[in-house]
PDB file of C-alpha atoms in Angstrom:
ATOM      1  CA  MET A   1       0.014   0.086  -0.040  1.00 45.00           C
ATOM      2  CA  HIS A   2       2.742   2.448   0.983  1.00 55.00           C
ATOM      3  CA  VAL A   3       4.974   1.444  -1.804  1.00 53.00           C
ATOM      4  CA  ARG A   4       2.130   2.348  -4.127  1.00 57.00           C
ATOM      5  CA  LYS A   5       1.837   5.792  -2.621  1.00 59.00           C
ATOM      6  CA  PHE A   6       5.666   6.125  -3.189  1.00 55.00           C
ATOM      7  CA  PHE A   7       5.356   5.106  -6.823  1.00 52.00           C
ATOM      8  CA  LYS A   8       2.465   7.463  -7.177  1.00 55.00           C
ATOM      9  CA  PHE A   9       4.662  10.171  -5.935  1.00 53.00           C
ATOM     10  CA  VAL A  10       7.415   9.392  -8.377  1.00 49.00           C
ATOM     11  CA  TYR A  11       5.039   9.476 -11.478  1.00 46.00           C
ATOM     12  CA  HIS A  12       2.962  12.501 -10.285  1.00 48.00           C
ATOM     13  CA  THR A  13       5.582  15.100  -8.910  1.00 44.00           C
ATOM     14  CA  ILE A  14       4.227  17.699 -11.324  1.00 40.00           C
ATOM     15  CA  ASN A  15       0.572  17.448 -10.496  1.00 46.00           C
ATOM     16  CA  ALA A  16      -0.291  20.241  -8.021  1.00 45.00           C
ATOM     17  CA  VAL A  17      -2.487  19.667  -5.029  1.00 45.00           C
ATOM     18  CA  THR A  18      -4.331  22.253  -2.912  1.00 43.00           C
ATOM     19  CA  PHE A  19      -3.480  22.332   0.717  1.00 42.00           C
ATOM     20  CA  GLY A  20      -4.190  25.383   3.238  1.00 45.00           C
ATOM     21  CA  GLY A  21      -4.984  27.441   0.227  1.00 44.00           C
ATOM     22  CA  ALA A  22      -1.583  27.129  -1.377  1.00 44.00           C
ATOM     23  CA  SER A  23      -0.914  24.937  -4.388  1.00 49.00           C
ATOM     24  CA  MET A  24       1.901  22.364  -3.575  1.00 58.00           C
ATOM     25  CA  THR A  25       3.154  19.467  -5.489  1.00 73.00           C
ATOM     26  CA  GLU A  26       3.629  15.972  -4.048  1.00 72.00           C
ATOM     27  CA  ALA A  27       7.127  16.645  -4.414  1.00 72.00           C
ATOM     28  CA  GLU A  28       6.993  19.695  -2.371  1.00 77.00           C
ATOM     29  CA  LEU A  29       5.010  17.874   0.235  1.00 78.00           C
ATOM     30  CA  ILE A  30       7.653  14.896   0.539  1.00 80.00           C
ATOM     31  CA  ILE A  31      10.614  17.450   0.715  1.00 82.00           C
ATOM     32  CA  ASP A  32       8.491  19.491   3.381  1.00 82.00           C
ATOM     33  CA  ARG A  33       8.004  16.268   5.218  1.00 86.00           C
ATOM     34  CA  LEU A  34      11.637  15.507   5.090  1.00 89.00           C
ATOM     35  CA  TYR A  35      12.931  18.827   6.521  1.00 86.00           C
ATOM     36  CA  SER A  36      10.274  18.606   9.198  1.00 90.00           C
ATOM     37  CA  LEU A  37      11.970  15.191  10.126  1.00 94.00           C
ATOM     38  CA  MET A  38      15.173  16.464   9.993  1.00 93.00           C
ATOM     39  CA  ARG A  39      14.512  19.601  12.093  1.00 93.00           C
ATOM     40  CA  GLU A  40      12.747  17.310  14.971  1.00 95.00           C
ATOM     41  CA  ARG A  41      15.919  15.369  15.139  1.00 95.00           C
ATOM     42  CA  ASN A  42      18.373  18.252  14.616  1.00 95.00           C
ATOM     43  CA  LEU A  43      19.949  16.791  11.821  1.00 95.00           C
ATOM     44  CA  THR A  44      21.994  18.357   8.810  1.00 93.00           C
ATOM     45  CA  VAL A  45      21.760  17.088   5.302  1.00 93.00           C
ATOM     46  CA  ASN A  46      25.310  15.725   5.721  1.00 95.00           C
ATOM     47  CA  ARG A  47      24.574  13.939   8.889  1.00 97.00           C
ATOM     48  CA  LEU A  48      21.437  12.317   7.463  1.00 97.00           C
ATOM     49  CA  ALA A  49      23.205  11.393   4.293  1.00 96.00           C
ATOM     50  CA  THR A  50      25.995   9.596   6.463  1.00 97.00           C
ATOM     51  CA  LEU A  51      23.368   7.951   8.658  1.00 97.00           C
ATOM     52  CA  ALA A  52      21.509   6.647   5.641  1.00 96.00           C
ATOM     53  CA  ASN A  53      24.797   5.741   3.873  1.00 97.00           C
ATOM     54  CA  ILE A  54      24.171   7.707   0.985  1.00 95.00           C
ATOM     55  CA  THR A  55      26.228  10.493  -0.497  1.00 94.00           C
ATOM     56  CA  PRO A  56      25.362  14.224   0.660  1.00 94.00           C
ATOM     57  CA  SER A  57      24.917  15.306  -3.222  1.00 93.00           C
ATOM     58  CA  SER A  58      22.378  12.601  -3.612  1.00 91.00           C
ATOM     59  CA  LEU A  59      20.393  13.806  -0.787  1.00 91.00           C
ATOM     60  CA  SER A  60      20.878  17.550  -1.835  1.00 89.00           C
ATOM     61  CA  SER A  61      19.801  16.591  -5.499  1.00 87.00           C
ATOM     62  CA  LEU A  62      16.563  15.237  -3.828  1.00 83.00           C
ATOM     63  CA  ILE A  63      16.150  18.173  -1.661  1.00 82.00           C
ATOM     64  CA  TYR A  64      16.645  20.701  -4.414  1.00 81.00           C
ATOM     65  CA  ARG A  65      14.232  18.562  -6.842  1.00 75.00           C
ATOM     66  CA  LYS A  66      17.077  17.539  -9.335  1.00 79.00           C
ATOM     67  CA  SER A  67      16.158  13.900  -8.736  1.00 76.00           C
ATOM     68  CA  VAL A  68      13.391  11.621  -7.649  1.00 72.00           C
ATOM     69  CA  PRO A  69      14.154   9.058  -4.820  1.00 73.00           C
ATOM     70  CA  ARG A  70      14.434   5.451  -5.591  1.00 77.00           C
ATOM     71  CA  VAL A  71      12.748   3.137  -3.284  1.00 81.00           C
ATOM     72  CA  ASP A  72      16.177   1.917  -1.822  1.00 87.00           C
ATOM     73  CA  MET A  73      16.993   5.483  -0.914  1.00 87.00           C
ATOM     74  CA  LEU A  74      13.733   6.280   0.667  1.00 86.00           C
ATOM     75  CA  HIS A  75      14.052   3.207   2.864  1.00 92.00           C
ATOM     76  CA  ALA A  76      17.522   4.223   3.689  1.00 95.00           C
ATOM     77  CA  LEU A  77      16.437   7.680   4.764  1.00 95.00           C
ATOM     78  CA  CYS A  78      13.642   6.562   6.697  1.00 95.00           C
ATOM     79  CA  SER A  79      15.877   3.926   8.572  1.00 96.00           C
ATOM     80  CA  ALA A  80      18.271   6.611   9.456  1.00 97.00           C
ATOM     81  CA  LEU A  81      15.417   8.826  10.818  1.00 97.00           C
ATOM     82  CA  GLY A  82      14.193   5.973  12.863  1.00 96.00           C
ATOM     83  CA  ILE A  83      10.833   5.706  10.945  1.00 96.00           C
ATOM     84  CA  THR A  84       9.056   3.188   8.401  1.00 94.00           C
ATOM     85  CA  VAL A  85       8.134   4.116   5.077  1.00 89.00           C
ATOM     86  CA  HIS A  86       4.693   3.918   6.280  1.00 87.00           C
ATOM     87  CA  ASP A  87       5.381   6.566   9.022  1.00 91.00           C
ATOM     88  CA  PHE A  88       7.020   8.778   6.441  1.00 91.00           C
ATOM     89  CA  PHE A  89       3.783   8.933   4.301  1.00 86.00           C
ATOM     90  CA  ASP A  90       1.385   9.284   7.310  1.00 86.00           C
ATOM     91  CA  PHE A  91       1.265  13.048   7.802  1.00 80.00           C
ATOM     92  CA  PRO A  92      -1.825  15.027   7.136  1.00 76.00           C
ATOM     93  CA  PRO A  93      -1.153  17.089   4.049  1.00 66.00           C
ATOM     94  CA  TYR A  94      -0.123  13.901   2.110  1.00 65.00           C
ATOM     95  CA  ASN A  95      -3.208  12.004   3.718  1.00 66.00           C
ATOM     96  CA  GLU A  96      -5.419  14.792   2.454  1.00 65.00           C
ATOM     97  CA  VAL A  97      -4.002  14.334  -1.059  1.00 54.00           C
ATOM     98  CA  GLU A  98      -5.040  10.623  -0.761  1.00 52.00           C
ATOM     99  CA  LYS A  99      -8.725  11.412  -0.131  1.00 51.00           C
TER     100      LYS A  99
END
């Protein structure tokens, strides 16, 4: 189920959704979620990349929308953050997209 959400994100990053009166793409929602989780854990891009065993440039490319995360990258980021992929996608703005 949540892998399906991930693939939906990958293929629909250019589709805009409305949340709180502002138009946001799914990619922006995902990146905002990643930033939020990083802030909660006081993690920098370099530190999260190290914990996830990915290069800082790969993570930066994701954050600056130059690339789309692969399933293994998303799994590594979630593991480094101490959450599941399900937990990653379980936040109100994204859940409202699904309704």
